[in-house]
Coordinates of C-alpha atoms and ligand atoms in Angstrom, one line a residue:
M266 CA -4.7 31.8 12.6
K267 CA -5.2 34.3 9.8
Q268 CA -2.7 34.0 7.0
Q269 CA -0.6 37.1 6.6
S270 CA 1.5 37.9 3.6
V271 CA 5.2 37.4 3.5
D272 CA 7.8 39.3 1.6
I273 CA 9.4 37.3 -1.3
S274 CA 12.9 38.3 -0.1
I275 CA 12.5 36.0 2.9
A276 CA 12.5 33.0 0.6
E277 CA 15.8 34.2 -0.9
K278 CA 17.5 33.8 2.4
F279 CA 17.3 30.0 2.1
M280 CA 19.3 27.7 0.0
I281 CA 16.8 27.1 -2.7
C282 CA 17.2 26.1 -6.4
G283 CA 16.5 29.1 -8.6
S284 CA 15.0 32.5 -7.6
P285 CA 11.6 32.7 -6.0
I286 CA 8.8 34.0 -8.3
S287 CA 5.8 33.6 -6.0
V288 CA 4.9 33.2 -2.3
N289 CA 1.3 32.3 -1.6
S290 CA -0.7 31.2 1.5
Y291 CA -1.0 27.5 1.6
G292 CA -2.9 24.8 3.4
N293 CA -5.1 24.8 6.5
G294 CA -2.5 24.9 9.3
H295 CA -3.7 25.9 12.8
I296 CA -0.6 27.3 14.4
N297 CA 1.9 28.6 12.0
N298 CA 1.5 30.7 8.8
T299 CA 2.3 28.5 5.9
F300 CA 3.3 29.6 2.3
L301 CA 4.1 27.9 -0.9
V302 CA 7.2 29.2 -2.6
T303 CA 7.7 28.6 -6.4
T304 CA 11.0 29.4 -8.1
D305 CA 11.9 30.2 -11.7
T306 CA 13.3 26.6 -12.0
N307 CA 9.9 25.3 -11.1
K308 CA 11.0 24.1 -7.7
K309 CA 8.5 24.3 -4.8
Y310 CA 9.1 24.9 -1.1
I311 CA 7.1 25.3 2.1
L312 CA 7.9 28.5 4.0
Q313 CA 6.5 28.9 7.5
R314 CA 6.4 31.9 9.8
I315 CA 6.6 30.1 13.1
S316 CA 4.2 30.8 15.9
D317 CA 5.7 33.0 18.7
A318 CA 4.3 30.4 21.2
F319 CA 7.5 28.4 20.8
D320 CA 11.1 28.9 21.9
I321 CA 12.5 29.0 18.4
N322 CA 16.1 27.9 19.1
F323 CA 15.1 24.7 21.0
L324 CA 12.3 24.0 18.6
M325 CA 14.4 24.2 15.4
K326 CA 17.2 22.2 17.0
N327 CA 14.7 19.4 17.7
I328 CA 13.3 19.5 14.2
N329 CA 16.7 19.7 12.6
A330 CA 18.0 16.7 14.6
V331 CA 15.0 14.6 13.9
T332 CA 14.7 15.3 10.2
S333 CA 18.4 14.8 9.5
F334 CA 18.2 11.5 11.3
M335 CA 15.2 10.4 9.3
A336 CA 16.9 11.5 6.1
L337 CA 19.7 9.0 6.7
K338 CA 17.2 6.2 6.8
S339 CA 14.8 7.3 4.0
D340 CA 15.0 5.6 0.7
N341 CA 12.9 8.4 -0.8
P342 CA 13.9 11.8 0.6
E343 CA 11.4 13.6 -1.6
R344 CA 8.6 12.0 0.4
Q345 CA 10.0 13.1 3.7
M346 CA 10.1 16.3 5.7
T347 CA 13.4 17.9 4.6
L348 CA 14.5 21.1 6.2
I349 CA 16.2 23.7 4.0
H350 CA 18.9 25.7 5.8
T351 CA 19.5 29.4 5.2
K352 CA 22.4 30.6 3.0
T353 CA 24.3 31.2 6.3
D354 CA 23.6 27.6 7.3
K355 CA 21.1 28.3 10.0
N356 CA 18.0 26.2 10.5
F357 CA 15.7 29.2 10.6
Y358 CA 15.8 32.9 9.5
S359 CA 14.7 35.8 11.8
D360 CA 14.0 39.4 11.1
K361 CA 11.6 42.0 12.6
T362 CA 8.6 40.3 10.8
G363 CA 9.1 37.0 12.5
N364 CA 10.9 33.6 12.5
F365 CA 10.9 31.6 9.4
R366 CA 11.8 28.0 8.3
M367 CA 11.6 26.2 5.0
F368 CA 11.0 22.6 4.0
T369 CA 11.0 21.0 0.6
F370 CA 7.5 20.7 -0.8
V371 CA 6.1 17.2 -1.0
E372 CA 4.6 17.0 -4.5
N373 CA 1.1 15.4 -5.1
S374 CA 0.2 15.5 -1.4
I375 CA -3.0 16.5 0.3
C376 CA -4.0 17.0 3.9
L377 CA -7.3 15.6 5.3
E378 CA -9.2 17.2 8.1
M379 CA -11.4 14.2 8.9
P380 CA -11.1 10.6 8.0
E381 CA -13.6 9.7 5.3
T382 CA -13.0 6.0 5.7
T383 CA -11.3 3.7 8.1
S384 CA -8.6 3.4 5.5
D385 CA -7.7 7.1 5.9
F386 CA -7.4 6.6 9.6
Y387 CA -5.4 3.3 9.1
E388 CA -3.1 5.2 6.7
S389 CA -2.5 8.0 9.3
A390 CA -1.5 5.3 11.8
V391 CA 1.0 3.8 9.3
A392 CA 2.6 7.3 9.0
F393 CA 2.9 7.8 12.7
G394 CA 4.1 4.2 13.2
K395 CA 6.8 4.7 10.5
F396 CA 7.8 7.9 12.2
Q397 CA 8.2 6.0 15.5
K398 CA 10.1 3.2 13.7
M399 CA 12.5 5.5 11.9
L400 CA 13.3 7.2 15.2
E401 CA 13.5 4.1 17.4
D402 CA 17.3 4.4 17.8
F403 CA 17.4 8.2 18.0
P404 CA 18.5 9.3 21.5
A405 CA 15.2 10.7 22.6
K406 CA 16.7 12.2 25.7
T407 CA 18.7 14.7 23.7
L408 CA 15.5 16.5 22.5
T409 CA 14.2 19.5 24.4
E410 CA 10.6 19.6 25.7
P411 CA 9.0 22.6 23.9
I412 CA 6.1 22.3 26.5
K413 CA 7.3 21.1 29.9
N414 CA 5.3 18.2 31.5
F415 CA 3.0 18.0 28.4
H416 CA 1.7 14.5 29.2
N417 CA 2.7 14.3 32.8
T418 CA -0.8 13.4 34.0
P419 CA 0.0 13.7 37.7
D420 CA 1.2 17.2 37.1
R421 CA -2.0 18.0 35.2
Y422 CA -3.8 16.7 38.3
R423 CA -1.7 19.0 40.5
I424 CA -2.8 22.0 38.5
F425 CA -6.4 20.7 38.5
K426 CA -6.5 20.4 42.3
E427 CA -4.9 23.9 42.8
T428 CA -7.5 25.4 40.5
L429 CA -10.2 23.5 42.3
S430 CA -9.1 24.8 45.7
A431 CA -9.0 28.4 44.4
D432 CA -12.4 28.0 42.6
K433 CA -12.1 31.6 41.5
M434 CA -15.2 31.6 39.4
G435 CA -17.3 29.8 42.0
R436 CA -18.1 27.1 39.4
A437 CA -17.1 24.0 41.5
K438 CA -20.5 23.6 43.0
E439 CA -22.1 23.2 39.5
V440 CA -19.7 20.4 38.5
K441 CA -19.6 18.1 41.4
D442 CA -20.0 14.9 39.3
E443 CA -17.2 15.8 37.0
I444 CA -14.9 16.7 39.9
E445 CA -15.8 13.4 41.6
F446 CA -15.1 11.5 38.3
A447 CA -11.7 13.2 37.9
L448 CA -10.6 12.6 41.5
S449 CA -11.7 8.9 41.5
H450 CA -9.5 8.4 38.4
E451 CA -6.4 10.1 39.7
E452 CA -4.6 6.9 40.6
K453 CA -5.3 5.3 37.3
G454 CA -4.1 8.5 35.6
S455 CA -0.7 8.3 37.2
V456 CA 0.1 4.7 36.1
L457 CA 1.8 5.6 32.8
Q458 CA 3.9 8.3 34.4
S459 CA 5.1 5.8 37.1
L460 CA 5.9 3.2 34.4
R461 CA 7.9 5.9 32.6
D462 CA 9.7 7.0 35.8
R463 CA 10.6 3.4 36.6
G464 CA 11.9 2.9 33.0
E465 CA 9.4 0.1 32.4
L466 CA 8.2 1.8 29.2
P467 CA 10.9 3.0 26.8
L468 CA 11.5 6.7 26.3
R469 CA 10.8 7.4 22.6
V470 CA 10.6 10.3 20.2
T471 CA 7.0 11.3 20.2
H472 CA 5.1 13.6 17.9
N473 CA 2.4 14.8 20.3
D474 CA 0.0 16.1 17.7
T475 CA -1.1 12.8 16.0
K476 CA -4.1 14.3 14.2
L477 CA -5.0 13.3 10.7
N478 CA -4.3 16.8 9.4
N479 CA -0.6 16.3 10.4
V480 CA -0.2 13.6 7.8
L481 CA 0.4 14.1 4.1
F482 CA -1.5 11.7 1.8
D483 CA -0.8 10.9 -1.8
K484 CA -3.4 12.7 -3.9
N485 CA -3.8 9.8 -6.3
T486 CA -3.4 6.7 -4.2
R487 CA -4.6 8.1 -0.9
K488 CA -1.8 6.3 0.9
S489 CA 0.0 8.2 3.6
I490 CA 3.4 9.7 2.7
C491 CA 4.8 11.2 5.9
V492 CA 4.1 12.9 9.1
I493 CA 4.4 16.8 9.2
D494 CA 4.1 19.5 11.9
L495 CA 7.1 18.5 14.1
D496 CA 6.7 21.4 16.5
T497 CA 5.8 19.3 19.5
V498 CA 8.3 16.5 18.9
M499 CA 9.8 15.6 22.3
P500 CA 10.9 12.7 24.5
G501 CA 7.9 10.7 25.7
L502 CA 5.9 7.4 25.5
S503 CA 4.6 5.8 22.3
L504 CA 1.4 5.5 24.2
Y505 CA 0.9 9.2 24.2
D506 CA 0.8 9.3 20.4
Y507 CA -1.2 6.2 20.1
G508 CA -3.6 7.1 22.9
D509 CA -4.3 10.6 21.7
A510 CA -5.0 9.4 18.2
I511 CA -7.5 6.9 19.6
R512 CA -9.1 9.7 21.8
Y513 CA -9.8 12.0 18.9
G514 CA -10.3 9.6 16.1
A515 CA -11.9 6.4 17.4
Q516 CA -15.0 7.8 18.8
T517 CA -18.4 8.6 17.4
A518 CA -19.1 12.2 18.3
S519 CA -17.5 15.6 18.2
E520 CA -15.5 16.8 21.1
D521 CA -18.2 19.1 22.4
E522 CA -21.3 16.9 21.7
K523 CA -23.9 17.7 24.4
D524 CA -25.8 14.4 23.9
L525 CA -23.5 12.0 25.7
S526 CA -25.4 9.0 24.5
K527 CA -23.8 9.7 21.1
V528 CA -20.3 9.5 22.6
N529 CA -19.1 5.9 22.1
I530 CA -16.1 4.0 20.8
D531 CA -15.9 3.6 17.1
F532 CA -14.6 0.0 17.1
D533 CA -13.8 0.0 13.3
M534 CA -11.7 3.1 13.7
F535 CA -10.0 1.7 16.8
R536 CA -9.1 -1.5 14.8
A537 CA -7.9 0.5 11.8
F538 CA -5.6 2.8 13.8
T539 CA -4.3 0.0 16.0
K540 CA -3.6 -2.2 13.0
G541 CA -1.8 0.6 11.1
Y542 CA 0.3 1.5 14.1
L543 CA 1.3 -2.0 15.1
S544 CA 2.1 -3.0 11.5
S545 CA 4.6 -0.2 11.0
C546 CA 6.5 0.0 14.3
D547 CA 7.8 -2.4 16.9
L548 CA 6.5 -1.9 20.4
T549 CA 7.7 -3.8 23.4
E550 CA 5.4 -6.2 25.1
N551 CA 4.8 -3.8 28.0
E552 CA 3.8 -1.0 25.5
I553 CA 1.4 -3.4 23.8
N554 CA -0.1 -4.5 27.1
N555 CA -0.7 -0.8 28.0
L556 CA -2.2 0.4 24.7
V557 CA -5.7 0.7 26.1
L558 CA -4.4 2.3 29.2
G559 CA -2.7 4.8 26.9
A560 CA -6.0 5.7 25.3
I561 CA -7.7 6.0 28.7
T562 CA -5.0 8.1 30.1
M563 CA -4.8 10.5 27.2
T564 CA -8.6 10.9 27.2
L565 CA -8.7 11.4 31.0
E566 CA -5.9 13.9 31.0
C567 CA -7.7 15.9 28.2
G568 CA -10.9 15.8 30.2
V569 CA -9.1 17.0 33.3
R570 CA -7.5 19.9 31.4
F571 CA -10.9 21.0 30.0
L572 CA -12.4 20.8 33.6
T573 CA -9.4 22.8 35.0
D574 CA -9.9 25.5 32.3
Y575 CA -13.6 25.6 33.1
L576 CA -13.0 26.1 36.8
D577 CA -10.3 28.7 36.0
G578 CA -12.6 30.8 33.8
D579 CA -11.7 29.5 30.3
N580 CA -8.3 31.1 29.9
Y581 CA -6.5 28.4 27.9
F582 CA -8.8 26.7 25.3
K583 CA -10.7 28.9 22.9
T584 CA -14.4 28.7 23.8
N585 CA -17.5 29.7 21.9
Y586 CA -19.9 29.7 24.8
S587 CA -19.7 29.7 28.6
E588 CA -20.1 25.9 29.1
H589 CA -17.9 24.9 26.1
N590 CA -15.1 23.5 28.2
L591 CA -17.5 21.7 30.5
D592 CA -19.2 20.0 27.5
R593 CA -15.8 19.0 26.2
C594 CA -14.8 17.6 29.6
R595 CA -18.0 15.6 29.7
T596 CA -17.4 13.9 26.3
Q597 CA -13.9 13.0 27.4
F598 CA -15.1 11.5 30.7
K599 CA -17.9 9.6 28.9
L600 CA -15.3 8.2 26.5
V601 CA -13.0 7.2 29.5
S602 CA -16.0 5.2 30.9
E603 CA -16.6 3.6 27.5
L604 CA -12.9 2.6 27.2
E605 CA -13.0 1.2 30.7
K606 CA -16.2 -0.8 30.1
N607 CA -14.8 -2.2 26.9
T608 CA -11.2 -2.8 27.9
D609 CA -11.5 -6.6 27.4
K610 CA -13.1 -6.2 24.0
L611 CA -10.4 -3.7 22.9
N612 CA -7.6 -6.0 24.1
G613 CA -9.3 -8.8 22.1
I614 CA -9.1 -6.7 19.0
I615 CA -5.4 -5.9 19.7
K616 CA -4.8 -9.7 20.1
E617 CA -6.5 -10.5 16.8
I618 CA -4.4 -7.8 15.0
L619 CA -1.2 -9.3 16.5
S620 CA -2.1 -12.8 15.6
D621 CA -2.6 -11.7 11.9
K622 CA 0.7 -9.8 11.8
Ligands
LIG845 P1 0.5 24.1 11.5 O1 1.5 23.9 12.6 O2 0.1 25.5 11.4 O3 -0.7 23.1 11.7 P2 1.6 22.4 9.4 O4 3.1 22.2 9.6 O5 0.7 21.3 9.9 O6 1.2 23.8 10.1 O7 1.4 22.7 7.9 C1 0.2 23.4 7.4 C2 -0.2 22.8 6.1 O8 0.9 23.0 5.1 C3 -0.4 21.4 6.1 O9 -1.8 21.1 6.4 C4 -0.1 20.9 4.7 O10 -1.2 21.1 3.8 C5 1.0 21.9 4.2 N1 2.3 21.3 4.3 C6 3.2 21.5 5.4 N2 4.4 20.9 5.1 C7 4.3 20.5 3.8 C8 5.3 19.9 2.9 N3 6.6 19.6 3.3 N4 4.8 19.6 1.7 C9 3.6 19.8 1.3 N5 2.7 20.4 2.1 C10 3.0 20.7 3.3
LIG846 MG1 -0.7 21.0 11.6

C-alpha cells in the first residue's frame, strides 16, 4: 500500500513523552500505513493508520489484551510491542482521516523480507515460539476472530465446492487435475479442524501471519527481538502458525514458480524453524505428533484458496497475469505432495530435535 502522509497533530493525541517534531513514513509494511514519530525529548514511536479492512474496535481490543498480558511477563518491556493509549485513555484514535494506533519504537531493530541464512529463519521461529509461550495461559477464547473461519479448512472446502459448481468463468475444464487433487485431499484437510472441535488440540492464541517480516531483529546481533503485526491475532491452533511458516519458508521456490521440479522441501529450513519453535514454547504431545500435518494442512488450504480464486475469476488475491492464481495453486499442491512423500523423514528430524532438547 502506498504510504500517505499524516498530520503531526495526530501524534499529539497519544500519551507520548515530549512534543512530536517529525512524522515520517517507516518500514515496508503491507497492510497498514506506518510512520516513525520523533519527539523533542528524542523519544521514538510507531504510529500506524490502520487498514479499513479490519473492524477497528474488535481488533484493538484483541491487541490491547494481548500486549498488556505480555507486558506483565516481560523482563524487558522496551523489547516488546507496547501499545500507547490516547490522552483520553483509548487504545486508538479516530478522525476523518482514519483510525490510528501507536506503539513504542523498538530501538536498533530491523525487519527482514527473506531469510538470508537458516539462522534468520531459526530466529523468527524463536520469536513466534516465545509469543506462543508468553500467551499460553491467556484465555484464547476471549479474543475475537477478525476474520471468521480463517483456518477452518472444511469451510474453505465448502467455498471451493460452491465456486466449482458455479464455474462462472468456465475455467473448471482446464484445471481437472488440480480439482481432482483438491477433492482427493478433502478428508485429510479436515483432520485438524476435527481435532480442534473435539478439544484434542488446545485452543491457543495464534498470530496467523507468521512471516519473517513480522519479526523484529536486533540490528547488531541479528537475534530476534519480538513479533509484530498483531492484526490477525485470534484463537486457533499452534499448528496454524507453525504450518504456515513451514509452507512459506521451508521450500525451495517462489510461490508462483512455473517449473514445479523446483518446488521442494528445504530440509535445512524445516529443521531450523522446527528447532527454534520447539525450543521456545511447550507443545503437547498431540500437537508435536501433528506438526507435519499442520504444514500439509496449511499448504493444502492455501492451494485450495488459490484454486477457488482462479475459478471465481481472481477477485481476492492480487494477480499479475491471468494464470497467476493457478500457478500459485500448483506450487502449493506440489509442496503438499512433497510433504506427504517425506512425512517419515520430517518426523525423524522432529524426533532428533526433541532428543537434543
Ligand atoms: P503491516 O501490517 O502493514 O505489515 P507492520 O505492523 O508489520 O505493518 O509494521 C510495518 C513495519 O514497521 C515493520 O516492517 C517494521 O519495520 C516497523 N515496525 C512496526 N512496529 C515496530 C516497532 N514497535 N518498533 C520498530 N519498528 C516497528
Ligand atoms: Mg507486517
